[in-house]
PDB file of C-alpha atoms in Angstrom:
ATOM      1  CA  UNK A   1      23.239 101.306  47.587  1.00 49.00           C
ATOM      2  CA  UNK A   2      23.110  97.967  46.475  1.00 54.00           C
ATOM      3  CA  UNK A   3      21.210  95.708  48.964  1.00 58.00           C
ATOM      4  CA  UNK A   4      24.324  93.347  49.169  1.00 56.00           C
ATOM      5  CA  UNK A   5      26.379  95.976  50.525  1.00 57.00           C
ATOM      6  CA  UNK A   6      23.712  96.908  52.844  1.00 58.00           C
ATOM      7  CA  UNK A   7      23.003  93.219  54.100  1.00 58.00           C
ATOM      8  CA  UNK A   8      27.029  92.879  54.338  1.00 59.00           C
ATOM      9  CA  UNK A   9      27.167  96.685  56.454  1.00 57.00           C
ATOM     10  CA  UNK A  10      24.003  95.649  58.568  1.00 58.00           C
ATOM     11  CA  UNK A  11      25.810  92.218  59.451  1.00 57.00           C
ATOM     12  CA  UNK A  12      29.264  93.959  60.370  1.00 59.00           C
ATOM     13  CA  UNK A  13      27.639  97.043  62.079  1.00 58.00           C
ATOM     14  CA  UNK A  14      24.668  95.523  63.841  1.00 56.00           C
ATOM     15  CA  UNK A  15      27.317  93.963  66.479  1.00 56.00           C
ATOM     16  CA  UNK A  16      29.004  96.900  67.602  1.00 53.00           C
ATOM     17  CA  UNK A  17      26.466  99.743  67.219  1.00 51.00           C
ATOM     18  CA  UNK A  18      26.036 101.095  70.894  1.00 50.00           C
ATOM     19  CA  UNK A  19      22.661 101.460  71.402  1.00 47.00           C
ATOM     20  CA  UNK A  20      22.959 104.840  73.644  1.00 49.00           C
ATOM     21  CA  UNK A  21      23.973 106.607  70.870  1.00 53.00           C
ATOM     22  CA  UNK A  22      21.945 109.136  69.324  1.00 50.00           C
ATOM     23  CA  UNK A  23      21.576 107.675  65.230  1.00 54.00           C
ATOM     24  CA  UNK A  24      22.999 110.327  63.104  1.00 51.00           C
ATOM     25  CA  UNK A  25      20.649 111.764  60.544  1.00 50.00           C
ATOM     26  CA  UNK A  26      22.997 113.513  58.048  1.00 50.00           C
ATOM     27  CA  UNK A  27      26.600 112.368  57.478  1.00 51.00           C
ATOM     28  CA  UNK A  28      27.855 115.886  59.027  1.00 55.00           C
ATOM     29  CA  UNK A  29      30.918 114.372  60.903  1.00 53.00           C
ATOM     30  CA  UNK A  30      32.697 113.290  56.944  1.00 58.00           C
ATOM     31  CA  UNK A  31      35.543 115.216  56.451  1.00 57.00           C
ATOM     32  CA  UNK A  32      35.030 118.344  54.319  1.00 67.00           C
ATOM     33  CA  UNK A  33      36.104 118.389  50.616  1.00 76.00           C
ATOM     34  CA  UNK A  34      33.950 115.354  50.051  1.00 77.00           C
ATOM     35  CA  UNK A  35      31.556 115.915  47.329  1.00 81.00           C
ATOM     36  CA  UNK A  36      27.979 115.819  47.686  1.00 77.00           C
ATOM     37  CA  UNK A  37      27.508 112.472  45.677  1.00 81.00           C
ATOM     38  CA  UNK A  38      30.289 110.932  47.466  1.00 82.00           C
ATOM     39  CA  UNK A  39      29.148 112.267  51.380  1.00 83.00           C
ATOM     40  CA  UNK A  40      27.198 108.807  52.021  1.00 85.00           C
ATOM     41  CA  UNK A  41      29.992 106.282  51.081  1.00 86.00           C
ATOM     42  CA  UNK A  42      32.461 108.729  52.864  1.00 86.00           C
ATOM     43  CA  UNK A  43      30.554 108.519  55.844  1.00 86.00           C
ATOM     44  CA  UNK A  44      29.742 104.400  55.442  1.00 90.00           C
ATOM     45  CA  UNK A  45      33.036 104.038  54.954  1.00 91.00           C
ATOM     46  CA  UNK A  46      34.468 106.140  58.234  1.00 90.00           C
ATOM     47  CA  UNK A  47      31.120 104.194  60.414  1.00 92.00           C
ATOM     48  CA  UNK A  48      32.853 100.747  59.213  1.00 94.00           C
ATOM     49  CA  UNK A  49      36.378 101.695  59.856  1.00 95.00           C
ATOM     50  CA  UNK A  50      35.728 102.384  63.060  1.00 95.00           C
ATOM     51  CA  UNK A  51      33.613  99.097  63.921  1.00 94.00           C
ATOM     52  CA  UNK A  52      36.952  97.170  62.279  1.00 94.00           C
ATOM     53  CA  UNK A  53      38.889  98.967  64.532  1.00 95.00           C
ATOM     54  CA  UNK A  54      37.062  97.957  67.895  1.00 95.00           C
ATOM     55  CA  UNK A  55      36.908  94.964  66.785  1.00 91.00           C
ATOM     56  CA  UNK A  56      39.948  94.383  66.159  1.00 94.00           C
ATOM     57  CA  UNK A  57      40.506  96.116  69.661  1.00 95.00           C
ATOM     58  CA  UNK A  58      38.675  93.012  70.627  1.00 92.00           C
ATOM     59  CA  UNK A  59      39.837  90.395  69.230  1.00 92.00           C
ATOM     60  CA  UNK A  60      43.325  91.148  69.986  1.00 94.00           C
ATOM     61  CA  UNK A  61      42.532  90.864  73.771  1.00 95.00           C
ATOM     62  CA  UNK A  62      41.054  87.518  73.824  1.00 94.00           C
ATOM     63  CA  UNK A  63      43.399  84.647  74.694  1.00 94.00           C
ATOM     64  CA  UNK A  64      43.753  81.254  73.008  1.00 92.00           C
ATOM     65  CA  UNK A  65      41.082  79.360  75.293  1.00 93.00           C
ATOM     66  CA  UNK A  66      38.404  82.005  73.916  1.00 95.00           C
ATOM     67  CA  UNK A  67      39.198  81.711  70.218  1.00 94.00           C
ATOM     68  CA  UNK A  68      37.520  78.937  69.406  1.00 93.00           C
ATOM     69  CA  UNK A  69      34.057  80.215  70.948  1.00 95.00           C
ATOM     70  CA  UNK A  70      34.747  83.749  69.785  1.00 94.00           C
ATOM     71  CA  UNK A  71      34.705  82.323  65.906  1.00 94.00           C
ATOM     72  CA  UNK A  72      31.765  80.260  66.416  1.00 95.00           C
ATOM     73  CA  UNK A  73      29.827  82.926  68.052  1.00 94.00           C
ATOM     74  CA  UNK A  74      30.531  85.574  64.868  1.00 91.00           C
ATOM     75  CA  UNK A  75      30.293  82.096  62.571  1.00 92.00           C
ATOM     76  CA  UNK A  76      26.637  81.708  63.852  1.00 94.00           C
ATOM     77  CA  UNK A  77      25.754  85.238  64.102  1.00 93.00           C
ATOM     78  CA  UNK A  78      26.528  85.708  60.453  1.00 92.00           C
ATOM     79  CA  UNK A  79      24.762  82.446  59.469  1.00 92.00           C
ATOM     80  CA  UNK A  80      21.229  84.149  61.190  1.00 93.00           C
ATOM     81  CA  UNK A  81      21.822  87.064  59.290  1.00 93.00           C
ATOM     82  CA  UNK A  82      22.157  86.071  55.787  1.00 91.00           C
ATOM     83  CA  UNK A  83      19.494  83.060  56.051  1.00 90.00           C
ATOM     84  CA  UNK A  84      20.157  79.975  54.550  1.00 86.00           C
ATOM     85  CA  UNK A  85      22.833  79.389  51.681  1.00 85.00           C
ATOM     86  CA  UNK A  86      21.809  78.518  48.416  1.00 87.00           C
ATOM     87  CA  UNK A  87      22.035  74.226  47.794  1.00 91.00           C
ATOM     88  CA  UNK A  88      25.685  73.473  46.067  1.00 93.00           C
ATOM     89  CA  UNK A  89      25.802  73.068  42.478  1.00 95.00           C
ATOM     90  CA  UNK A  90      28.545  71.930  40.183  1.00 95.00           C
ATOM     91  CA  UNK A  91      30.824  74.126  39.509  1.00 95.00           C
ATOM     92  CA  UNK A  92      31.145  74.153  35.906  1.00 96.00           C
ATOM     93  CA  UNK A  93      35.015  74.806  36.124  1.00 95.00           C
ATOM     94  CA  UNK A  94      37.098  75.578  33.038  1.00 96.00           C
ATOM     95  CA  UNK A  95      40.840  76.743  32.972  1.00 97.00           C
ATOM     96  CA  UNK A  96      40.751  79.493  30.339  1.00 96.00           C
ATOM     97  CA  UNK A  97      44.487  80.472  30.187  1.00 97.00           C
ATOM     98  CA  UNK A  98      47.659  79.688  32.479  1.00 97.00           C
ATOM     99  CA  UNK A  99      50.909  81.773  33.325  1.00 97.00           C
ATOM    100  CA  UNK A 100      54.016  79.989  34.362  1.00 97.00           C
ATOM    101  CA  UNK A 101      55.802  82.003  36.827  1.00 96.00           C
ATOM    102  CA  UNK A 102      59.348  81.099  39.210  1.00 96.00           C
ATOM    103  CA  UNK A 103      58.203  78.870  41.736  1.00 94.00           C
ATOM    104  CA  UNK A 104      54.107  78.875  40.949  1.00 95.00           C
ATOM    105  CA  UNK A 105      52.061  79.115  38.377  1.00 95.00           C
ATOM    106  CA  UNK A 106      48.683  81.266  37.498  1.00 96.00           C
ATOM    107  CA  UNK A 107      45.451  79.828  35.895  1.00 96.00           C
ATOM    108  CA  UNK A 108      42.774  81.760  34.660  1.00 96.00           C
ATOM    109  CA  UNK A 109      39.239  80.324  35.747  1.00 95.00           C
ATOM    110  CA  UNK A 110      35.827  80.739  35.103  1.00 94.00           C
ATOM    111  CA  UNK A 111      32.904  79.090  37.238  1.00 93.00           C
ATOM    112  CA  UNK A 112      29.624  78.610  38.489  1.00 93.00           C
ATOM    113  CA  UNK A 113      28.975  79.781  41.448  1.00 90.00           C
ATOM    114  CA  UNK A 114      25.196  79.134  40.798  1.00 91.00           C
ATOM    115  CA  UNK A 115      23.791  78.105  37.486  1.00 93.00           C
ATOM    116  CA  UNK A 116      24.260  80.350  34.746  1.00 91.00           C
ATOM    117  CA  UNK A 117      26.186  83.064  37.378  1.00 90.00           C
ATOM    118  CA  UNK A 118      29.694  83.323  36.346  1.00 91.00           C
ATOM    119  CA  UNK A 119      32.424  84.094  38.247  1.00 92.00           C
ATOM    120  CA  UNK A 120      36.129  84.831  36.687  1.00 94.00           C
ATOM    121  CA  UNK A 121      39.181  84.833  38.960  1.00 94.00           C
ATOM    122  CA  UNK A 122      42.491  84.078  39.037  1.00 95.00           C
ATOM    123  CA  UNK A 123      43.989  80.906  40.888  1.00 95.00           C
ATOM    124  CA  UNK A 124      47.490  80.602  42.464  1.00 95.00           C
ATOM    125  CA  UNK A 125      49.541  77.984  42.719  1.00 94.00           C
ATOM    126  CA  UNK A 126      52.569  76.419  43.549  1.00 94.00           C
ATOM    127  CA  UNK A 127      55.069  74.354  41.506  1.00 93.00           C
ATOM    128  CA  UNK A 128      55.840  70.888  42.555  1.00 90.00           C
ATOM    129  CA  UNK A 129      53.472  67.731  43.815  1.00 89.00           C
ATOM    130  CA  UNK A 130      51.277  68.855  46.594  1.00 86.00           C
ATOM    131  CA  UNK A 131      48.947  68.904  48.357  1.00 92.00           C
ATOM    132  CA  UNK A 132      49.402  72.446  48.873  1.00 90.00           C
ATOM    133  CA  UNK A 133      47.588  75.397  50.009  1.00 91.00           C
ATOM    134  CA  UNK A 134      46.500  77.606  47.585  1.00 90.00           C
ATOM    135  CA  UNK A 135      45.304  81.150  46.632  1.00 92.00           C
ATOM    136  CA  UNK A 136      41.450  81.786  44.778  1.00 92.00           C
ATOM    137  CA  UNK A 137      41.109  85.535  43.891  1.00 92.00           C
ATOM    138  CA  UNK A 138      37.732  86.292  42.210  1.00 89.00           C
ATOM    139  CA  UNK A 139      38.137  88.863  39.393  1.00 86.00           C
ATOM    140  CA  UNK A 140      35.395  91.700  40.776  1.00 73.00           C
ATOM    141  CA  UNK A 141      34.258  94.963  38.649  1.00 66.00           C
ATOM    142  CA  UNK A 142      32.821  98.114  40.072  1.00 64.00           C
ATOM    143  CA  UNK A 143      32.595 101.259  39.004  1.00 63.00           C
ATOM    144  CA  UNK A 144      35.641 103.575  38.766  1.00 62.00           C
ATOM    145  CA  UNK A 145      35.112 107.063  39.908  1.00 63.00           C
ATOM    146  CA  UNK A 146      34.315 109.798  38.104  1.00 60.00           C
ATOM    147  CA  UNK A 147      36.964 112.760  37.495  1.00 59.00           C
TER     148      UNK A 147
END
Protein backbone atom coordinates (compact mmCIF):
# COMPACT_ATOMS: atom_id res chain seq x y z
CA UNK A 1 0.00 0.00 0.00
CA UNK A 2 1.28 3.18 -0.80
CA UNK A 3 2.25 5.17 2.36
CA UNK A 4 -0.08 8.10 1.21
CA UNK A 5 -3.01 6.00 1.38
CA UNK A 6 -1.93 4.70 4.62
CA UNK A 7 -1.15 8.25 6.20
CA UNK A 8 -4.69 9.38 4.58
CA UNK A 9 -6.53 5.80 6.26
CA UNK A 10 -4.54 6.32 9.62
CA UNK A 11 -5.83 10.09 9.71
CA UNK A 12 -9.59 9.10 8.88
CA UNK A 13 -9.57 5.87 11.03
CA UNK A 14 -7.49 6.88 14.01
CA UNK A 15 -10.68 9.08 15.20
CA UNK A 16 -13.24 6.59 15.32
CA UNK A 17 -11.42 3.29 16.03
CA UNK A 18 -12.99 2.10 19.44
CA UNK A 19 -10.37 1.12 21.42
CA UNK A 20 -12.31 -2.00 23.15
CA UNK A 21 -12.28 -3.70 20.15
CA UNK A 22 -10.32 -6.66 19.61
CA UNK A 23 -7.85 -5.54 16.20
CA UNK A 24 -8.64 -7.98 13.56
CA UNK A 25 -5.72 -9.99 12.30
CA UNK A 26 -6.97 -11.40 8.95
CA UNK A 27 -9.61 -9.61 6.84
CA UNK A 28 -12.10 -12.72 7.51
CA UNK A 29 -15.32 -10.54 7.83
CA UNK A 30 -14.84 -9.37 3.54
CA UNK A 31 -17.47 -10.73 1.73
CA UNK A 32 -16.68 -14.02 -0.05
CA UNK A 33 -15.93 -14.07 -3.83
CA UNK A 34 -13.21 -11.54 -3.24
CA UNK A 35 -10.00 -12.71 -4.58
CA UNK A 36 -7.04 -13.29 -2.63
CA UNK A 37 -5.05 -10.22 -4.07
CA UNK A 38 -7.97 -8.07 -3.69
CA UNK A 39 -9.03 -9.37 0.26
CA UNK A 40 -6.94 -6.32 1.85
CA UNK A 41 -8.44 -3.37 -0.17
CA UNK A 42 -11.88 -5.18 0.19
CA UNK A 43 -11.54 -5.17 3.72
CA UNK A 44 -9.83 -1.32 3.89
CA UNK A 45 -12.40 -0.35 1.96
CA UNK A 46 -15.55 -1.95 4.14
CA UNK A 47 -13.25 -0.56 7.69
CA UNK A 48 -13.53 3.08 5.96
CA UNK A 49 -17.07 2.87 4.88
CA UNK A 50 -18.10 2.26 8.00
CA UNK A 51 -16.00 5.12 9.85
CA UNK A 52 -17.77 7.55 6.94
CA UNK A 53 -20.83 6.30 7.99
CA UNK A 54 -20.58 7.13 11.85
CA UNK A 55 -19.34 9.97 11.05
CA UNK A 56 -21.58 11.09 9.12
CA UNK A 57 -24.01 9.70 11.92
CA UNK A 58 -22.24 12.44 13.73
CA UNK A 59 -22.09 15.15 12.05
CA UNK A 60 -25.61 15.13 11.10
CA UNK A 61 -26.59 15.48 14.84
CA UNK A 62 -24.67 18.47 15.69
CA UNK A 63 -26.53 21.79 15.50
CA UNK A 64 -25.40 25.08 13.96
CA UNK A 65 -23.74 26.55 17.29
CA UNK A 66 -21.32 23.36 17.19
CA UNK A 67 -20.27 23.59 13.55
CA UNK A 68 -17.89 25.93 13.70
CA UNK A 69 -15.84 24.10 16.61
CA UNK A 70 -16.61 20.71 15.12
CA UNK A 71 -14.52 21.87 11.75
CA UNK A 72 -11.80 23.35 13.63
CA UNK A 73 -11.39 20.46 15.87
CA UNK A 74 -11.07 17.82 12.61
CA UNK A 75 -9.13 21.05 10.81
CA UNK A 76 -6.46 20.79 13.64
CA UNK A 77 -6.51 17.18 14.13
CA UNK A 78 -5.62 16.66 10.52
CA UNK A 79 -2.99 19.45 10.57
CA UNK A 80 -1.04 17.20 13.65
CA UNK A 81 -1.27 14.35 11.58
CA UNK A 82 0.23 15.19 8.35
CA UNK A 83 3.02 17.64 9.92
CA UNK A 84 3.74 20.70 8.40
CA UNK A 85 2.84 21.62 4.65
CA UNK A 86 5.38 22.09 2.25
CA UNK A 87 6.32 26.30 1.75
CA UNK A 88 4.09 27.64 -1.42
CA UNK A 89 5.70 27.86 -4.65
CA UNK A 90 4.59 29.37 -7.90
CA UNK A 91 2.48 27.62 -9.62
CA UNK A 92 3.84 27.44 -12.97
CA UNK A 93 0.25 27.57 -14.57
CA UNK A 94 -0.31 27.03 -18.30
CA UNK A 95 -3.76 26.61 -20.11
CA UNK A 96 -3.03 23.75 -22.51
CA UNK A 97 -6.40 23.50 -24.39
CA UNK A 98 -10.04 25.02 -23.78
CA UNK A 99 -13.66 23.65 -24.59
CA UNK A 100 -16.47 26.06 -25.02
CA UNK A 101 -19.54 24.58 -23.72
CA UNK A 102 -23.53 26.29 -23.19
CA UNK A 103 -23.24 28.40 -20.34
CA UNK A 104 -19.33 27.55 -19.17
CA UNK A 105 -16.43 26.77 -20.53
CA UNK A 106 -13.52 23.96 -19.84
CA UNK A 107 -9.70 24.65 -19.74
CA UNK A 108 -7.20 22.17 -19.68
CA UNK A 109 -4.34 22.96 -17.05
CA UNK A 110 -1.17 21.85 -16.07
CA UNK A 111 0.72 23.03 -12.78
CA UNK A 112 3.10 22.94 -10.15
CA UNK A 113 2.08 21.83 -7.27
CA UNK A 114 5.79 21.70 -6.09
CA UNK A 115 8.72 22.24 -8.36
CA UNK A 116 9.11 19.98 -11.09
CA UNK A 117 5.70 17.84 -9.73
CA UNK A 118 3.08 18.21 -12.26
CA UNK A 119 -0.31 18.09 -11.85
CA UNK A 120 -2.96 18.00 -14.96
CA UNK A 121 -6.65 18.72 -14.33
CA UNK A 122 -9.41 20.10 -15.75
CA UNK A 123 -10.92 23.60 -14.67
CA UNK A 124 -14.62 24.67 -14.86
CA UNK A 125 -15.99 27.64 -15.47
CA UNK A 126 -18.69 29.81 -16.06
CA UNK A 127 -19.52 32.20 -18.94
CA UNK A 128 -19.98 35.80 -18.23
CA UNK A 129 -17.87 38.51 -15.91
CA UNK A 130 -17.45 37.15 -12.48
CA UNK A 131 -16.24 36.75 -9.85
CA UNK A 132 -17.57 33.40 -9.73
CA UNK A 133 -17.10 30.22 -8.00
CA UNK A 134 -15.49 27.71 -9.74
CA UNK A 135 -14.72 23.95 -10.18
CA UNK A 136 -10.66 22.48 -10.09
CA UNK A 137 -10.70 18.69 -10.86
CA UNK A 138 -7.16 17.20 -10.84
CA UNK A 139 -6.74 14.59 -13.62
CA UNK A 140 -5.55 11.36 -11.25
CA UNK A 141 -4.24 7.82 -12.74
CA UNK A 142 -4.27 4.54 -10.94
CA UNK A 143 -4.21 1.36 -11.90
CA UNK A 144 -7.20 -0.34 -13.59
CA UNK A 145 -7.95 -3.79 -12.47
CA UNK A 146 -6.98 -6.73 -13.81
CA UNK A 147 -9.59 -9.15 -15.67
Amino acid sequence: MNRLLARFLFVILLPFHGTAQTPDLLPHEVASGVPKTDTMTAWLKQKAMTVLDRRDAAFEKLTDDQLADWQRQRREFFRRQIGTLPKRTPLNAKITGRIEMDGYRIEKILFESQPGFHVTGSLYLPAGRGPFLAVLHPTGHSLLPQK
